[in-house]
Short mmCIF file of C-alpha atoms in Angstrom, two decimals:
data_model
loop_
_atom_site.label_atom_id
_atom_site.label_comp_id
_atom_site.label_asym_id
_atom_site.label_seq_id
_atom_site.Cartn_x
_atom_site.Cartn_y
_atom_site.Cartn_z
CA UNK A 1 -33.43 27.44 -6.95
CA UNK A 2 -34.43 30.70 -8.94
CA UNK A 3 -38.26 32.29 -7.97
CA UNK A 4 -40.57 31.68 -10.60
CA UNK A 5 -40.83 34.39 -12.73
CA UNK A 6 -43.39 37.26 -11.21
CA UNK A 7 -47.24 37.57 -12.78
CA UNK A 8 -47.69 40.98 -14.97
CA UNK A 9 -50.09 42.88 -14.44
CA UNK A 10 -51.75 45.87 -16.27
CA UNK A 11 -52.06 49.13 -15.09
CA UNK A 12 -55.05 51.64 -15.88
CA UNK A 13 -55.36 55.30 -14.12
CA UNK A 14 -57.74 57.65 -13.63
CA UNK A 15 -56.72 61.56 -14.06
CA UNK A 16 -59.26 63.05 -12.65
CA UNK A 17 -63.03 62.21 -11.93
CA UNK A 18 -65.18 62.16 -14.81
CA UNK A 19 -62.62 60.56 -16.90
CA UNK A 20 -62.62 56.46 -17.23
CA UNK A 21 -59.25 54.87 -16.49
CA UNK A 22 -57.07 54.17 -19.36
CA UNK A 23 -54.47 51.89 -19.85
CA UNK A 24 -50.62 53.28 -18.62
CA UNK A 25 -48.79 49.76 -18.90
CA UNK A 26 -47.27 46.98 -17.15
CA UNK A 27 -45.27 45.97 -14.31
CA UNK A 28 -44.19 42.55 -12.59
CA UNK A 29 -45.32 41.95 -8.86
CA UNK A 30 -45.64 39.14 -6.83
CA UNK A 31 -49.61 39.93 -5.88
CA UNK A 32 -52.36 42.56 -5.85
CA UNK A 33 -51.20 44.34 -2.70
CA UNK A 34 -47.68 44.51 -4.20
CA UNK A 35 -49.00 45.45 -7.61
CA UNK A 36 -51.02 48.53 -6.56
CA UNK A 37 -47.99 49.72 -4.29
CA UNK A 38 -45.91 49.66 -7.69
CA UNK A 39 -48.08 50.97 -9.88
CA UNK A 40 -48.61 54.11 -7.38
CA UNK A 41 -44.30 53.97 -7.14
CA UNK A 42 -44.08 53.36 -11.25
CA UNK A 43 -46.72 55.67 -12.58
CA UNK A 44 -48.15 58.10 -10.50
CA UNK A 45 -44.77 60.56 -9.46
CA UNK A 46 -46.05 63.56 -11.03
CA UNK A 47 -49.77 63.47 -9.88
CA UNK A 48 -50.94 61.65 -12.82
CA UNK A 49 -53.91 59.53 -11.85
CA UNK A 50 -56.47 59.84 -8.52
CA UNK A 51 -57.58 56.07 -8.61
CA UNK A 52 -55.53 53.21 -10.02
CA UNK A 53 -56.61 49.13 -11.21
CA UNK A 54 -54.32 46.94 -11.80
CA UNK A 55 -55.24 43.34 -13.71
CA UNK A 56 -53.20 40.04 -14.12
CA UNK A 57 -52.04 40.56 -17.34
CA UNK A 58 -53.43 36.68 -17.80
CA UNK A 59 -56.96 37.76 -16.89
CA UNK A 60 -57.59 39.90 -20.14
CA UNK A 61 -58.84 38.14 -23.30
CA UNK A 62 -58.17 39.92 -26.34
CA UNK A 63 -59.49 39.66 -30.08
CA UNK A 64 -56.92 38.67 -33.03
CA UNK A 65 -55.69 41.25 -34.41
CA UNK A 66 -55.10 38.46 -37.17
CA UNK A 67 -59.67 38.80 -37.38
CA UNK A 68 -59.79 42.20 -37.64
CA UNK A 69 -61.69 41.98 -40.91
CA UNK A 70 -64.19 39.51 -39.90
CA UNK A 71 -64.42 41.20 -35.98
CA UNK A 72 -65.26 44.67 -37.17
CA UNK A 73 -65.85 44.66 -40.81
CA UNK A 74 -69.88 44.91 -40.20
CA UNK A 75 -69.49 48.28 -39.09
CA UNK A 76 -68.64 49.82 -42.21
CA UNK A 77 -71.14 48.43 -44.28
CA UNK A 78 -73.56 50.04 -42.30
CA UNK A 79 -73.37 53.76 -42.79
CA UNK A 80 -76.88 54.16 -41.84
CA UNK A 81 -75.38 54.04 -38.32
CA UNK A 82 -74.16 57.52 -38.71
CA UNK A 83 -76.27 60.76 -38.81
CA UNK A 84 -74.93 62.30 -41.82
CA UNK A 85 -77.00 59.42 -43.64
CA UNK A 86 -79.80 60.63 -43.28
CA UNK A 87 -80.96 63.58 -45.39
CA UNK A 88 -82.60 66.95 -44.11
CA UNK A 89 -83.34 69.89 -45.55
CA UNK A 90 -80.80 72.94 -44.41
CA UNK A 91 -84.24 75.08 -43.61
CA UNK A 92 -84.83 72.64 -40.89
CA UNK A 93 -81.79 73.44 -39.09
CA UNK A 94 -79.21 72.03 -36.63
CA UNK A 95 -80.52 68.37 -35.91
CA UNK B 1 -31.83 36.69 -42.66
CA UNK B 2 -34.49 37.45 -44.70
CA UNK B 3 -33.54 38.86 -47.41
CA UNK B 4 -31.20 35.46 -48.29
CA UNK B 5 -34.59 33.40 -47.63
CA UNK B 6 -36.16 35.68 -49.96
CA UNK B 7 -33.30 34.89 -52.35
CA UNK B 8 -33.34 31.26 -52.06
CA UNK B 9 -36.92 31.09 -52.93
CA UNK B 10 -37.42 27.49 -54.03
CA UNK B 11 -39.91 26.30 -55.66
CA UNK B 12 -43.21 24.98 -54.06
CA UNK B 13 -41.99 26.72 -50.84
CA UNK B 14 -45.43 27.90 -49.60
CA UNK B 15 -44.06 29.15 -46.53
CA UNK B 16 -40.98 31.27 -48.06
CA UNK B 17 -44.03 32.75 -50.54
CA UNK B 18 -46.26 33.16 -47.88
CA UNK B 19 -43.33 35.08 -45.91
CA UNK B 20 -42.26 37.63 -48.29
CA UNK B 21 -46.27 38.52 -49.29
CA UNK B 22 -46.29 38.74 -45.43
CA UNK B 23 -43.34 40.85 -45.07
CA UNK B 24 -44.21 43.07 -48.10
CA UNK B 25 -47.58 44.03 -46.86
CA UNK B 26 -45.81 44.32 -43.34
CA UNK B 27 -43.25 46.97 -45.03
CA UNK B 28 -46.63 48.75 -46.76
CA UNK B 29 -48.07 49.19 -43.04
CA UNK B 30 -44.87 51.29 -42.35
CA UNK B 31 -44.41 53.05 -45.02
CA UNK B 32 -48.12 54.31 -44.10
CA UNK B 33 -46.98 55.09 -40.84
CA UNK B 34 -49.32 52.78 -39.06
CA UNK B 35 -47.73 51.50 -35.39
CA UNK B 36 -47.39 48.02 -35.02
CA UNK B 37 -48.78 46.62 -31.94
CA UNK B 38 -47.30 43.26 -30.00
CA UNK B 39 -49.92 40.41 -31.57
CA UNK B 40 -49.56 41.80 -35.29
CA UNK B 41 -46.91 39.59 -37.11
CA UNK B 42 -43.90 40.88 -37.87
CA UNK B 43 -40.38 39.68 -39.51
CA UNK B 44 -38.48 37.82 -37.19
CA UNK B 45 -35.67 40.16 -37.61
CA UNK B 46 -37.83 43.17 -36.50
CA UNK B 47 -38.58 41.37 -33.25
CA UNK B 48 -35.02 40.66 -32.73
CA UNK B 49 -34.08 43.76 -33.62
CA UNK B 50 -36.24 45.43 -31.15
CA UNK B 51 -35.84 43.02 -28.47
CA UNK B 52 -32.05 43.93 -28.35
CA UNK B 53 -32.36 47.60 -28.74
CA UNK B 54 -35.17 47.98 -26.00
CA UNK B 55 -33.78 45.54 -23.57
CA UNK B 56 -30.23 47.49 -24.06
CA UNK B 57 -31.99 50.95 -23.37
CA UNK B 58 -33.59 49.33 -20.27
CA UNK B 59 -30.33 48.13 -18.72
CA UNK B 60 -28.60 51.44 -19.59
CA UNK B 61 -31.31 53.27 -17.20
CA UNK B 62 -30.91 50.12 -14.79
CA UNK B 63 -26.52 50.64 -14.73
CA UNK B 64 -26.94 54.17 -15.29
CA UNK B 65 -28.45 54.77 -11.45
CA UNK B 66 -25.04 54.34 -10.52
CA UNK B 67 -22.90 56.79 -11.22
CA UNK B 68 -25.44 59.11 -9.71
CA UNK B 69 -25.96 57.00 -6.60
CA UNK B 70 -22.26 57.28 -5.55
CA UNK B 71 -23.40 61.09 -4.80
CA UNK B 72 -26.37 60.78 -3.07
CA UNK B 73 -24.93 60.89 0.28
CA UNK B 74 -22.46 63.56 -0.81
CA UNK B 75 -25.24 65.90 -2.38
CA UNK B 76 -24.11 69.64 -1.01
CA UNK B 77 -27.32 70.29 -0.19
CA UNK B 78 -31.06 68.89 1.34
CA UNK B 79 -32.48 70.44 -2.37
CA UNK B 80 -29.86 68.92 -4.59
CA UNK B 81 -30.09 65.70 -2.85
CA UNK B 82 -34.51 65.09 -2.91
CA UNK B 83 -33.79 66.40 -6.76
CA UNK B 84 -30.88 63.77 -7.55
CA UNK B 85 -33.11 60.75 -5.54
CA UNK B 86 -35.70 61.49 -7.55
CA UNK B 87 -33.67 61.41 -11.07
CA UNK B 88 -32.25 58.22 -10.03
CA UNK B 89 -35.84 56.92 -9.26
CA UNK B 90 -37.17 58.11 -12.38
CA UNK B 91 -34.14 56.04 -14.35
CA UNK B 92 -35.01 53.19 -12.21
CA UNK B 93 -38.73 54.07 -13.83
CA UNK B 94 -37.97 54.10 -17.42
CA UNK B 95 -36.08 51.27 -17.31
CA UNK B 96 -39.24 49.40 -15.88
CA UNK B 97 -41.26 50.87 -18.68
CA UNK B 98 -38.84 49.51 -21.87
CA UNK B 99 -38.50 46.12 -19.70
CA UNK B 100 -41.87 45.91 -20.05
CA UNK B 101 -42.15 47.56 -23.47
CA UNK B 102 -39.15 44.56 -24.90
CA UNK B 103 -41.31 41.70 -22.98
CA UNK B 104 -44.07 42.65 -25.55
CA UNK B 105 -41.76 40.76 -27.93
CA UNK B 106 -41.96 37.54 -26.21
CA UNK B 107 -38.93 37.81 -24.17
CA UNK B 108 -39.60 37.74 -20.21
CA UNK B 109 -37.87 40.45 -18.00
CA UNK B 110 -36.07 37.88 -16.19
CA UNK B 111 -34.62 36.69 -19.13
CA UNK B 112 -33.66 39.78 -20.25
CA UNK B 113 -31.92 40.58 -17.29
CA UNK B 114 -30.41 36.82 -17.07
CA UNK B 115 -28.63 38.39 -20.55
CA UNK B 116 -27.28 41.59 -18.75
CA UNK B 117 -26.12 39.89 -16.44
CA UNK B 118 -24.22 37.26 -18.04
CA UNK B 119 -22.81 39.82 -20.58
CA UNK B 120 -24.24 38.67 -23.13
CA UNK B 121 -26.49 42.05 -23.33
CA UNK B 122 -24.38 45.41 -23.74
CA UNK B 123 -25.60 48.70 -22.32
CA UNK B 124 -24.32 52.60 -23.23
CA UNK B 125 -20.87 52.63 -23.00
CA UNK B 126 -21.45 56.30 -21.33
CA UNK B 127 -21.99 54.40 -17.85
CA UNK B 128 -18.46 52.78 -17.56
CA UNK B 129 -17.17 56.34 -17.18
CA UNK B 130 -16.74 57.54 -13.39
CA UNK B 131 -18.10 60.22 -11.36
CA UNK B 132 -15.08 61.91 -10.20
CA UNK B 133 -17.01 65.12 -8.34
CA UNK B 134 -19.94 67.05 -7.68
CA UNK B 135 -19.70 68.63 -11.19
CA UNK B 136 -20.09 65.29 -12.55
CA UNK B 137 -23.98 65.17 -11.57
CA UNK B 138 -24.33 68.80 -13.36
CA UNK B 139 -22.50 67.49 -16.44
CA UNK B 140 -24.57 64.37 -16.23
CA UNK B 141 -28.12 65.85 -16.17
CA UNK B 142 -27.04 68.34 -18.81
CA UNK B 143 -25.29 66.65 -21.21
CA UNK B 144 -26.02 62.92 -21.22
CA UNK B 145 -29.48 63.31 -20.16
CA UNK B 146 -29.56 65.90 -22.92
CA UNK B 147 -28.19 63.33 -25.66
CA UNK B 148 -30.56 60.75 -24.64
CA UNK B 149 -33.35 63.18 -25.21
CA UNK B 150 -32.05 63.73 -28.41
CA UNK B 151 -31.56 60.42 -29.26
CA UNK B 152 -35.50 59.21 -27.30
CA UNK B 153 -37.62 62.51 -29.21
CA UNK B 154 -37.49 60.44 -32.69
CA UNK B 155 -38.25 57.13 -30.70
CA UNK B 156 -41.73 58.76 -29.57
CA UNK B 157 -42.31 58.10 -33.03
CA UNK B 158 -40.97 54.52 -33.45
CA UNK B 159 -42.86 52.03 -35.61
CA UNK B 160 -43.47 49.33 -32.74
CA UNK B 161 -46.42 50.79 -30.70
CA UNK B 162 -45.05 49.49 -27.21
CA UNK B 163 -41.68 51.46 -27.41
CA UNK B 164 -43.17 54.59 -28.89
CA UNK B 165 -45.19 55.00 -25.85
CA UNK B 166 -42.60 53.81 -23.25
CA UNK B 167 -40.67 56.89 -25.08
CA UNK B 168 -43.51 59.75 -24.55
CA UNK B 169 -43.49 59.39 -20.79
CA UNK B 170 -39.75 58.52 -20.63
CA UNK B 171 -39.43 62.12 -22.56
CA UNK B 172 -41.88 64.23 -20.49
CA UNK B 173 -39.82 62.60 -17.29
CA UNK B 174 -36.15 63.46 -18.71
CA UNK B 175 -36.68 67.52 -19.42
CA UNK B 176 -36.33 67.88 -15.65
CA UNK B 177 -33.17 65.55 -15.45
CA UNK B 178 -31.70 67.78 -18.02
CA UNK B 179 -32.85 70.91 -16.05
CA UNK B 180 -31.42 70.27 -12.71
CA UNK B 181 -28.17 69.72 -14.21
CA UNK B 182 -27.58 72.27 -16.12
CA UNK B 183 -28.81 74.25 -13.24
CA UNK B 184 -25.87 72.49 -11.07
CA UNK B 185 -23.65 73.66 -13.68
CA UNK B 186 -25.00 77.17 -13.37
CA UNK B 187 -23.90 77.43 -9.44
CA UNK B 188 -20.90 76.40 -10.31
CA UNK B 189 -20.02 78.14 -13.11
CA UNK B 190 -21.17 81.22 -11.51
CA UNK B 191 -18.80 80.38 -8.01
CA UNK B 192 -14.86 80.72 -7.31
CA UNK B 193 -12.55 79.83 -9.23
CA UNK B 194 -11.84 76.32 -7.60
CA UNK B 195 -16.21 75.41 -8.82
CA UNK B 196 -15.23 76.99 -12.42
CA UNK B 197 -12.19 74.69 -12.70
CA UNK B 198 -14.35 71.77 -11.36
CA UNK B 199 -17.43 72.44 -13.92
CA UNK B 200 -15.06 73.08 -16.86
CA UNK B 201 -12.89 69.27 -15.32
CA UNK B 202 -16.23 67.72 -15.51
CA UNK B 203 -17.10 69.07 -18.74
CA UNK B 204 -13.44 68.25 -20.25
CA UNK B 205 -13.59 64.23 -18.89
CA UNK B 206 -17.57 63.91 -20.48
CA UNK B 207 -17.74 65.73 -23.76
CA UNK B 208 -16.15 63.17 -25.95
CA UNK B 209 -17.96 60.22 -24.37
CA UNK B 210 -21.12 62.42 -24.36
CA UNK B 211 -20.56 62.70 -28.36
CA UNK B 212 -20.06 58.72 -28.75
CA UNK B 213 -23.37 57.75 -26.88
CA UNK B 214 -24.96 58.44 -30.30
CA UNK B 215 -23.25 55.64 -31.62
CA UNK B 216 -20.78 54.96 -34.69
CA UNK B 217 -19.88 57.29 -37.56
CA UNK B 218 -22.66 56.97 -40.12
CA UNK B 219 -20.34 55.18 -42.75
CA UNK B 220 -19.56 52.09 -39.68
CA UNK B 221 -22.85 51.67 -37.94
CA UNK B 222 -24.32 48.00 -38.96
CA UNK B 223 -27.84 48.48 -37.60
CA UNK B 224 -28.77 51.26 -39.30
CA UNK B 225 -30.25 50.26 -42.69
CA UNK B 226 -33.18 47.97 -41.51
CA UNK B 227 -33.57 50.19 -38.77
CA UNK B 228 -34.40 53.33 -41.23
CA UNK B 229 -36.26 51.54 -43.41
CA UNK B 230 -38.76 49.89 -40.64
CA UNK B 231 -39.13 53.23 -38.94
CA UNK B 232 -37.06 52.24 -35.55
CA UNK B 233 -34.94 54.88 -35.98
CA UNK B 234 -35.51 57.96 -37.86
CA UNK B 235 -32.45 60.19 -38.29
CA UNK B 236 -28.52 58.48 -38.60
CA UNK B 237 -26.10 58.31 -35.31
CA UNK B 238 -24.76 61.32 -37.31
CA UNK B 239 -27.59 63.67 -37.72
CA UNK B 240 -28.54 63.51 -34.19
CA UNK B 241 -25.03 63.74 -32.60
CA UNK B 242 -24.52 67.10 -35.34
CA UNK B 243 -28.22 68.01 -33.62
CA UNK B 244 -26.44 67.53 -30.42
CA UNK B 245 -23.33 69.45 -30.30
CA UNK B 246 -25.36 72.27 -32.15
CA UNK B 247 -27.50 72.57 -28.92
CA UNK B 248 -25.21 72.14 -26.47
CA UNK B 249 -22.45 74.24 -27.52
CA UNK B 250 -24.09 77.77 -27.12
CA UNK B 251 -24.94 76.52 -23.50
CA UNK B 252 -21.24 75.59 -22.69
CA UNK B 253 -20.46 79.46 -23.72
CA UNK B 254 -23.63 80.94 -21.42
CA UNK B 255 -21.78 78.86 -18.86
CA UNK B 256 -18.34 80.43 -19.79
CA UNK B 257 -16.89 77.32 -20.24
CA UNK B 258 -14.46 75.72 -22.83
CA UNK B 259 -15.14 72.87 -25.00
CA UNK B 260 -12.11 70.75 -25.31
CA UNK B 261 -12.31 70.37 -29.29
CA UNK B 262 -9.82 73.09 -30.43
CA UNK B 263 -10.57 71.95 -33.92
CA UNK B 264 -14.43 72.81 -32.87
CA UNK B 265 -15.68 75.93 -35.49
CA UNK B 266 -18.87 77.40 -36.60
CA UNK B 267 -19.71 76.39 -40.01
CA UNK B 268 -22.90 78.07 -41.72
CA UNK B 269 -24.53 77.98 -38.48
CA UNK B 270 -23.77 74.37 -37.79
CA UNK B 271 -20.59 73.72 -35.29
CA UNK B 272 -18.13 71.00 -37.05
CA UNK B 273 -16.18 68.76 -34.17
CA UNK B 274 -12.90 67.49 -34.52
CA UNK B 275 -12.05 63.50 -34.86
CA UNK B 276 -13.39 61.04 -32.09
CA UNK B 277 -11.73 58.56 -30.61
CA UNK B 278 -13.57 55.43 -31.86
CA UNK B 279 -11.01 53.33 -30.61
CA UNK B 280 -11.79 54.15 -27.52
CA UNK B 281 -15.28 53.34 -27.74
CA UNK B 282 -14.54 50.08 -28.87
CA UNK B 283 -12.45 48.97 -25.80
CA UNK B 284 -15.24 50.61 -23.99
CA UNK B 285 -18.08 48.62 -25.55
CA UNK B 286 -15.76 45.33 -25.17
CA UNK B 287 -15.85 45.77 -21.57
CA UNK B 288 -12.21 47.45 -20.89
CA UNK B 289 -13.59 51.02 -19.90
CA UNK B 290 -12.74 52.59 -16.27
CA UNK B 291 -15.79 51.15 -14.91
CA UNK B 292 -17.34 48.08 -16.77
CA UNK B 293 -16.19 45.57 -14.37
CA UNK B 294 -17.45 46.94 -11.01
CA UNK B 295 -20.85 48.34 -12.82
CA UNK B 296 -21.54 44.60 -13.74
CA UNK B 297 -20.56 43.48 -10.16
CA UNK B 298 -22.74 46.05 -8.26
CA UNK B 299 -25.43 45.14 -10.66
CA UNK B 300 -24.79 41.15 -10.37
CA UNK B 301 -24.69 41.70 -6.41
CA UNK B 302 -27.82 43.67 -6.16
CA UNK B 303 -29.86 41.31 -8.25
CA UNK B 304 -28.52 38.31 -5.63
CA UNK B 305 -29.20 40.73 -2.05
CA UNK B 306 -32.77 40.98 -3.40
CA UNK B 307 -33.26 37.45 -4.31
CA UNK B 308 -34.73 36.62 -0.70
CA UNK B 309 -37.21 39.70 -1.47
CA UNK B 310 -38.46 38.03 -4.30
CA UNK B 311 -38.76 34.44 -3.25
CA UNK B 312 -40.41 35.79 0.32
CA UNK B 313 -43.20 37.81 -2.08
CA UNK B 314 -43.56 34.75 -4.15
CA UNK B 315 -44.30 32.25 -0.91
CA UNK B 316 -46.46 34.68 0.46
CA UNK B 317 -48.48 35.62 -2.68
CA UNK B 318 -48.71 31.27 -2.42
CA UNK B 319 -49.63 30.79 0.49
CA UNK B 320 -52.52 33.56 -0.19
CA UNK B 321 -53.93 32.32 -2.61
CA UNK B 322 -54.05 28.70 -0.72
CA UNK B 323 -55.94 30.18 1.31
CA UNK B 324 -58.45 31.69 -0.59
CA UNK B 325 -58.80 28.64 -2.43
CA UNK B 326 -59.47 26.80 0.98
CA UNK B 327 -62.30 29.11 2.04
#
């Protein structure tokens, strides 16, 4: 009988302290323990990360890229989010 | 596929309409250079084309461990050995990254390597060659390591997201693969007589093969039209094997060494090759190379050894999580 076919799971390092993790990519494994272990084998040779998560692929819910428009489009109608909206005269100085 | 669908287009066929608005707005998103990530849609033919392309540059670095694992234990020195483990680890690597980059497309890995191992996937007829001697691991590093970079720089800037970035860190990994052999080739080049004969062997049995990794002659290749125009590929098979041999040849003479095209001349600073044997690649490709049969049995044999390792991980991860259920 062939094994069911192995969770993924994401993998997201940290370079250095005072940086967040960010996402480096996937791998198969057949639980956490076994996950880290390949993630530290798979994408940490060259000293690239100081703390590693890795996250059952199935655990992350995502937005549609499909809704993009209606998801974000409320940001850009509001400019007065943004400093530059706001006028000041040059004699006040850097603000 | 599509473009007889888009031919065809019947009347009151919403979905036909609906696919070529789709797949003209999809061809506007390229043409902007915008990356396309795994949920956007995009033309069945795109994923297919993708799916085979990534999934056959994952089992290349999966079948091409082996001709540099039959050296391992034969490595001349402690140095050259820890070097050439960790080169084969790092192919192991990047073909876990493009696995992972082609399941993006909705294939699983399992599947993918069902099709490799069946046959029905092909991988780069460079690997069916053997590794006669030591000089094989220098001519290895430097010259097809050094074609694949070739071939993987424009793929750091491939269309599909997924694969682009698969391609950055496979890149960054490879310069040292290249390195180390061409540093092999260096000792030897630079030893008796008996090394110089066995660099410029090696050299003589991989050139040719070396220049065919980059695929058919321009005016023969099928996959290159769709590929261009989506932004898979960005230069033809013969732009970057030209890019190749203009590289590579100026190292074969700081080496001393010969390259066995006596037809080979400079030609306003570009160096013009003499005819390939594409007959040759084709028995190759069909599976009648020196080596195809017993890199698909170590490959199919491996995969079974380790099936115990996977089904143990699998009852264990089970029984685990039983058990935290239970409590």
């Amino acid at each position: 009988m062939p094994t069911p076919n192995t969770p993924l799971w994401e993998v997201f390092i940290r370079s250095r302290n005072g940086l967040s993790h960010r996402h480096a990519g996937s791998l198969h494994a057949a639980d956490a323990t076994l996950a880290l272990q390949a993630a530290r084998d798979l994408y940490t040779r060259r000293g690239e990360g100081l703390s590693l998560w890795v996250v059952p692929s199935s655990a992350i819910v995502a937005s549609d890229p499909q809704d993009k428009g209606m998801m974000f489009e409320p940001t850009a109608s509001k400019i007065y989010r943004h400093p530059t909206f706001y006028d000041i005269p040059d004699e006040v100085g850097h603000m | 596929m599509y473009t007889q669908a888009l031919n065809q287009r019947g009347e009151g066929d919403e979905r036909l309409l609906e696919d070529a608005a789709a797949l003209e707005r999809f061809q506007a998103r390229i043409d902007a250079e915008e990356r396309i990530e795994p949920n956007d849609w995009m033309p069945a033919q795109y994923r297919r084309t993708l799916t085979r392309q990534i999934s056959q540059h994952a089992h290349s670095e999966i079948i091409g461990m082996q001709p540099e694992g039959n050296w391992i234990t034969r490595a001349p020195s402690l140095r050259r050995k820890a070097a050439l483990l960790a080169k084969i680890q790092d192919e192991c690597g990047h073909g876990l990254y493009l696995y992972a980059a082609a399941e993006t497309l909705g294939t699983s890995r399992e599947e993918l390597l069902d099709q490799l191992h069946s046959g029905r996937a092909k991988y780069s007829s460079i690997f069916n060659y053997p590794t006669l001697t030591w000089a094989d691991m220098g001519t290895i590093g430097w010259l097809v390591d050094g074609a694949a970079i070739m071939n993987q720089i424009p793929l750091c800037r491939c269309s599909y997201g997924p694969y682009a970035r698969a391609m950055i860190r496979v890149c960054k990994e490879e310069s040292f693969h290249q390195r180390q052999g061409y540093e092999i080739m260096l000792a030897l080049s630079r030893g008796n007589d008996e090394q110089k004969a066995m660099a410029q062997d090696a050299l003589n049995r991989w050139w040719w093969p070396c220049l065919m990794m980059f695929g058919p002659p321009d005016t023969a290749s099928q996959h290159s039209d769709a590929s261009m125009r989506w932004k898979i590929k960005r230069f033809s098979n013969d732009e970057l094997r030209q890019k190749f041999i203009d590289a590579t040849v100026p190292q074969a003479h700081f080496l001393g060494l010969t390259i066995p095209d006596p037809e080979l001349r400079c030609v306003d600073g570009h160096w013009q090759h003499g005819p390939l044997d594409w007959d040759e690649f084709a028995r190759v490709i069909a599976g009648h190379g020196q080596c195809n049969r017993d890199r698909m049995a170590v490959r199919r044999r491996a995969h079974a050894e380790g099936e115990w390792v996977r089904e143990a991980a699998a009852a264990f991860a089970a029984k685990h999580s039983a058990q935290l259920a239970a409590e």
